[in-house]
PDB file of C-alpha atoms in Angstrom:
ATOM      1  CA  UNK X 214     -19.951  59.354  -1.483  1.00 84.00           C
ATOM      2  CA  UNK X 215     -23.470  58.018  -1.850  1.00 87.00           C
ATOM      3  CA  UNK X 216     -23.799  54.309  -1.151  1.00 89.00           C
ATOM      4  CA  UNK X 217     -26.515  51.678  -0.969  1.00 90.00           C
ATOM      5  CA  UNK X 218     -27.659  50.999   2.590  1.00 89.00           C
ATOM      6  CA  UNK X 219     -30.209  48.476   3.816  1.00 88.00           C
ATOM      7  CA  UNK X 220     -32.524  48.787   6.794  1.00 89.00           C
ATOM      8  CA  UNK X 221     -33.015  45.156   7.758  1.00 87.00           C
ATOM      9  CA  UNK X 222     -35.987  46.110   9.934  1.00 89.00           C
ATOM     10  CA  UNK X 223     -37.872  47.039   6.764  1.00 91.00           C
ATOM     11  CA  UNK X 224     -36.590  44.298   4.438  1.00 91.00           C
ATOM     12  CA  UNK X 225     -39.378  41.835   3.613  1.00 90.00           C
ATOM     13  CA  UNK X 226     -37.099  39.297   1.956  1.00 91.00           C
ATOM     14  CA  UNK X 227     -39.135  39.568  -1.272  1.00 93.00           C
ATOM     15  CA  UNK X 228     -35.997  39.443  -3.477  1.00 92.00           C
ATOM     16  CA  UNK X 229     -37.372  42.146  -5.812  1.00 93.00           C
ATOM     17  CA  UNK X 230     -34.086  44.040  -5.508  1.00 93.00           C
ATOM     18  CA  UNK X 231     -32.335  40.999  -6.994  1.00 93.00           C
ATOM     19  CA  UNK X 232     -34.687  41.021  -9.988  1.00 93.00           C
ATOM     20  CA  UNK X 233     -34.276  44.763 -10.516  1.00 92.00           C
ATOM     21  CA  UNK X 234     -30.505  44.336 -10.314  1.00 91.00           C
ATOM     22  CA  UNK X 235     -30.545  41.529 -12.884  1.00 91.00           C
ATOM     23  CA  UNK X 236     -32.790  43.664 -15.094  1.00 91.00           C
ATOM     24  CA  UNK X 237     -30.415  46.640 -14.827  1.00 88.00           C
ATOM     25  CA  UNK X 238     -27.556  44.398 -15.973  1.00 82.00           C
ATOM     26  CA  UNK X 239     -29.496  43.054 -18.949  1.00 84.00           C
ATOM     27  CA  UNK X 240     -29.470  46.174 -21.171  1.00 80.00           C
ATOM     28  CA  UNK X 241     -33.090  45.406 -22.108  1.00 85.00           C
ATOM     29  CA  UNK X 242     -35.987  47.866 -22.022  1.00 87.00           C
ATOM     30  CA  UNK X 243     -38.617  45.389 -20.815  1.00 90.00           C
ATOM     31  CA  UNK X 244     -38.128  43.466 -17.559  1.00 90.00           C
ATOM     32  CA  UNK X 245     -40.303  40.525 -18.608  1.00 90.00           C
ATOM     33  CA  UNK X 246     -38.398  40.034 -21.859  1.00 88.00           C
ATOM     34  CA  UNK X 247     -35.087  40.416 -20.054  1.00 88.00           C
ATOM     35  CA  UNK X 248     -35.728  37.889 -17.292  1.00 91.00           C
ATOM     36  CA  UNK X 249     -38.324  35.467 -18.670  1.00 90.00           C
ATOM     37  CA  UNK X 250     -37.113  31.865 -18.636  1.00 88.00           C
ATOM     38  CA  UNK X 251     -33.683  32.830 -17.331  1.00 85.00           C
ATOM     39  CA  UNK X 252     -31.875  32.133 -14.082  1.00 88.00           C
ATOM     40  CA  UNK X 253     -30.925  35.470 -12.597  1.00 89.00           C
ATOM     41  CA  UNK X 254     -27.482  36.170 -11.183  1.00 89.00           C
ATOM     42  CA  UNK X 255     -27.870  39.552  -9.450  1.00 92.00           C
ATOM     43  CA  UNK X 256     -25.081  41.630  -7.955  1.00 92.00           C
ATOM     44  CA  UNK X 257     -27.091  42.141  -4.774  1.00 93.00           C
ATOM     45  CA  UNK X 258     -28.205  39.118  -2.739  1.00 93.00           C
ATOM     46  CA  UNK X 259     -30.830  38.778  -0.030  1.00 92.00           C
ATOM     47  CA  UNK X 260     -29.747  36.658   2.918  1.00 91.00           C
ATOM     48  CA  UNK X 261     -31.768  35.547   5.917  1.00 90.00           C
ATOM     49  CA  UNK X 262     -30.416  34.784   9.369  1.00 89.00           C
ATOM     50  CA  UNK X 263     -32.576  34.118  12.411  1.00 89.00           C
ATOM     51  CA  UNK X 264     -35.637  35.625  10.722  1.00 85.00           C
ATOM     52  CA  UNK X 265     -33.820  38.827   9.741  1.00 87.00           C
ATOM     53  CA  UNK X 266     -33.544  39.614   6.024  1.00 87.00           C
ATOM     54  CA  UNK X 267     -30.717  41.745   4.720  1.00 85.00           C
ATOM     55  CA  UNK X 268     -29.140  42.562   1.399  1.00 86.00           C
ATOM     56  CA  UNK X 269     -25.481  41.883   0.670  1.00 91.00           C
ATOM     57  CA  UNK X 270     -24.063  44.403  -1.762  1.00 92.00           C
ATOM     58  CA  UNK X 271     -20.734  46.094  -2.476  1.00 94.00           C
ATOM     59  CA  UNK X 272     -20.006  48.831   0.033  1.00 92.00           C
ATOM     60  CA  UNK X 273     -17.490  50.638  -2.167  1.00 94.00           C
ATOM     61  CA  UNK X 274     -15.093  50.736   0.766  1.00 93.00           C
ATOM     62  CA  UNK X 275     -12.735  53.637   1.397  1.00 92.00           C
ATOM     63  CA  UNK X 276      -9.872  51.113   1.300  1.00 95.00           C
ATOM     64  CA  UNK X 277     -11.287  48.242  -0.800  1.00 96.00           C
ATOM     65  CA  UNK X 278      -9.511  44.980  -0.032  1.00 97.00           C
ATOM     66  CA  UNK X 279     -10.874  43.479  -3.250  1.00 97.00           C
ATOM     67  CA  UNK X 280      -8.946  46.085  -5.252  1.00 97.00           C
ATOM     68  CA  UNK X 281      -5.788  45.434  -3.248  1.00 96.00           C
ATOM     69  CA  UNK X 282      -6.201  41.686  -3.781  1.00 94.00           C
ATOM     70  CA  UNK X 283      -6.829  41.868  -7.533  1.00 96.00           C
ATOM     71  CA  UNK X 284      -3.693  40.496  -9.189  1.00 95.00           C
ATOM     72  CA  UNK X 285      -4.484  41.841 -12.680  1.00 96.00           C
ATOM     73  CA  UNK X 286      -5.762  45.313 -11.810  1.00 96.00           C
ATOM     74  CA  UNK X 287      -9.243  44.463 -13.115  1.00 97.00           C
ATOM     75  CA  UNK X 288     -10.807  46.066 -10.038  1.00 97.00           C
ATOM     76  CA  UNK X 289     -10.215  49.769  -9.548  1.00 96.00           C
ATOM     77  CA  UNK X 290     -11.600  52.512  -7.374  1.00 95.00           C
ATOM     78  CA  UNK X 291     -12.638  55.480  -9.491  1.00 93.00           C
ATOM     79  CA  UNK X 292     -12.308  59.125  -8.465  1.00 92.00           C
ATOM     80  CA  UNK X 293     -16.009  59.165  -7.534  1.00 88.00           C
ATOM     81  CA  UNK X 294     -15.411  56.275  -5.089  1.00 90.00           C
ATOM     82  CA  UNK X 295     -17.138  53.558  -7.117  1.00 93.00           C
ATOM     83  CA  UNK X 296     -15.244  50.265  -7.312  1.00 95.00           C
ATOM     84  CA  UNK X 297     -15.537  48.992 -10.892  1.00 94.00           C
ATOM     85  CA  UNK X 298     -14.574  45.899 -12.872  1.00 95.00           C
ATOM     86  CA  UNK X 299     -12.713  45.738 -16.168  1.00 95.00           C
ATOM     87  CA  UNK X 300     -14.043  42.365 -17.338  1.00 93.00           C
ATOM     88  CA  UNK X 301     -11.420  42.176 -20.081  1.00 95.00           C
ATOM     89  CA  UNK X 302      -8.661  42.177 -17.457  1.00 96.00           C
ATOM     90  CA  UNK X 303     -10.339  39.760 -15.036  1.00 96.00           C
ATOM     91  CA  UNK X 304      -8.939  36.233 -15.267  1.00 95.00           C
ATOM     92  CA  UNK X 305     -11.382  34.677 -12.810  1.00 94.00           C
ATOM     93  CA  UNK X 306      -8.837  33.871 -10.105  1.00 95.00           C
ATOM     94  CA  UNK X 307     -11.392  34.919  -7.450  1.00 95.00           C
ATOM     95  CA  UNK X 308      -8.802  36.481  -5.154  1.00 96.00           C
ATOM     96  CA  UNK X 309     -11.153  39.458  -4.805  1.00 96.00           C
ATOM     97  CA  UNK X 310     -13.937  37.148  -3.648  1.00 96.00           C
ATOM     98  CA  UNK X 311     -11.675  35.857  -0.895  1.00 96.00           C
ATOM     99  CA  UNK X 312     -10.535  39.405  -0.053  1.00 96.00           C
ATOM    100  CA  UNK X 313     -13.968  40.997   0.371  1.00 96.00           C
ATOM    101  CA  UNK X 314     -14.917  40.888   4.069  1.00 95.00           C
ATOM    102  CA  UNK X 315     -18.598  41.415   3.212  1.00 93.00           C
ATOM    103  CA  UNK X 316     -19.125  38.665   0.634  1.00 94.00           C
ATOM    104  CA  UNK X 317     -20.183  41.233  -1.957  1.00 95.00           C
ATOM    105  CA  UNK X 318     -18.076  39.933  -4.856  1.00 96.00           C
ATOM    106  CA  UNK X 319     -19.276  36.795  -6.605  1.00 94.00           C
ATOM    107  CA  UNK X 320     -18.613  34.739  -9.736  1.00 94.00           C
ATOM    108  CA  UNK X 321     -20.548  35.803 -12.816  1.00 91.00           C
ATOM    109  CA  UNK X 322     -22.046  33.571 -15.454  1.00 85.00           C
ATOM    110  CA  UNK X 323     -19.294  34.692 -17.874  1.00 85.00           C
ATOM    111  CA  UNK X 324     -16.474  33.152 -15.813  1.00 85.00           C
ATOM    112  CA  UNK X 325     -15.279  36.442 -14.356  1.00 93.00           C
ATOM    113  CA  UNK X 326     -16.471  38.228 -11.231  1.00 95.00           C
ATOM    114  CA  UNK X 327     -19.382  40.533 -10.600  1.00 94.00           C
ATOM    115  CA  UNK X 328     -20.276  43.088  -7.956  1.00 95.00           C
ATOM    116  CA  UNK X 329     -22.484  46.110  -7.596  1.00 94.00           C
ATOM    117  CA  UNK X 330     -21.251  49.045  -9.652  1.00 91.00           C
ATOM    118  CA  UNK X 331     -24.237  51.188  -8.591  1.00 91.00           C
ATOM    119  CA  UNK X 332     -25.901  51.246 -12.060  1.00 84.00           C
ATOM    120  CA  UNK X 333     -26.574  54.947 -11.450  1.00 70.00           C
ATOM    121  CA  UNK X 334     -25.804  55.897 -15.038  1.00 69.00           C
ATOM    122  CA  UNK X 335     -28.710  53.786 -16.298  1.00 68.00           C
ATOM    123  CA  UNK X 336     -31.499  54.905 -13.944  1.00 66.00           C
ATOM    124  CA  UNK X 337     -31.380  58.674 -13.479  1.00 76.00           C
ATOM    125  CA  UNK X 338     -28.854  58.486 -10.640  1.00 82.00           C
ATOM    126  CA  UNK X 339     -30.648  55.870  -8.519  1.00 89.00           C
ATOM    127  CA  UNK X 340     -29.611  52.201  -8.452  1.00 92.00           C
ATOM    128  CA  UNK X 341     -32.340  49.859  -9.705  1.00 92.00           C
ATOM    129  CA  UNK X 342     -32.426  47.874  -6.442  1.00 93.00           C
ATOM    130  CA  UNK X 343     -33.283  51.073  -4.562  1.00 93.00           C
ATOM    131  CA  UNK X 344     -35.897  52.183  -7.078  1.00 91.00           C
ATOM    132  CA  UNK X 345     -37.553  48.760  -7.086  1.00 92.00           C
ATOM    133  CA  UNK X 346     -37.721  48.112  -3.334  1.00 94.00           C
ATOM    134  CA  UNK X 347     -41.423  48.152  -2.418  1.00 94.00           C
ATOM    135  CA  UNK X 348     -40.788  48.864   1.256  1.00 92.00           C
ATOM    136  CA  UNK X 349     -38.001  51.472   0.925  1.00 92.00           C
ATOM    137  CA  UNK X 350     -35.701  49.154   2.869  1.00 93.00           C
ATOM    138  CA  UNK X 351     -32.860  49.945   0.471  1.00 93.00           C
ATOM    139  CA  UNK X 352     -31.698  53.548   0.203  1.00 92.00           C
ATOM    140  CA  UNK X 353     -29.012  55.373  -1.741  1.00 91.00           C
ATOM    141  CA  UNK X 354     -27.625  58.145   0.379  1.00 90.00           C
ATOM    142  CA  UNK X 355     -24.570  59.823   1.785  1.00 88.00           C
ATOM    143  CA  UNK X 356     -23.771  59.125   5.421  1.00 83.00           C
ATOM    144  CA  UNK X 357     -20.958  60.198   7.702  1.00 71.00           C
ATOM    145  CA  UNK X 358     -17.969  57.903   7.771  1.00 61.00           C
TER     146      UNK X 358
END
């Protein structure tokens, strides 16, 4: 399965991937209109430790602990390997947040959870964070397990 990978050697810490992610989630056609005067809450986050920048995003694990920990079944792993959220079933208990060993699940502004769902259906098969990275530090590719 194709996944998002980050090369921290190339990450500039510019946070553009966060803006592209927030834009992809907005269902707007124009990025300025979508994000102007709003606090973004992206599904990918840039962290910095000891001068190294890296992106934290869902890894769509082979055995996702967030799915196992979800008490309502709101998180499921689809046949294509993508871990998705049914926001109508999520009760905001945040068990999945505690279960994810990578810190890739976070609260959303709607009171439920959010995580990367690859947004590949909205951008010709490439996640917006990958398409918007100016340094090609984020890639969407298949790698050996």
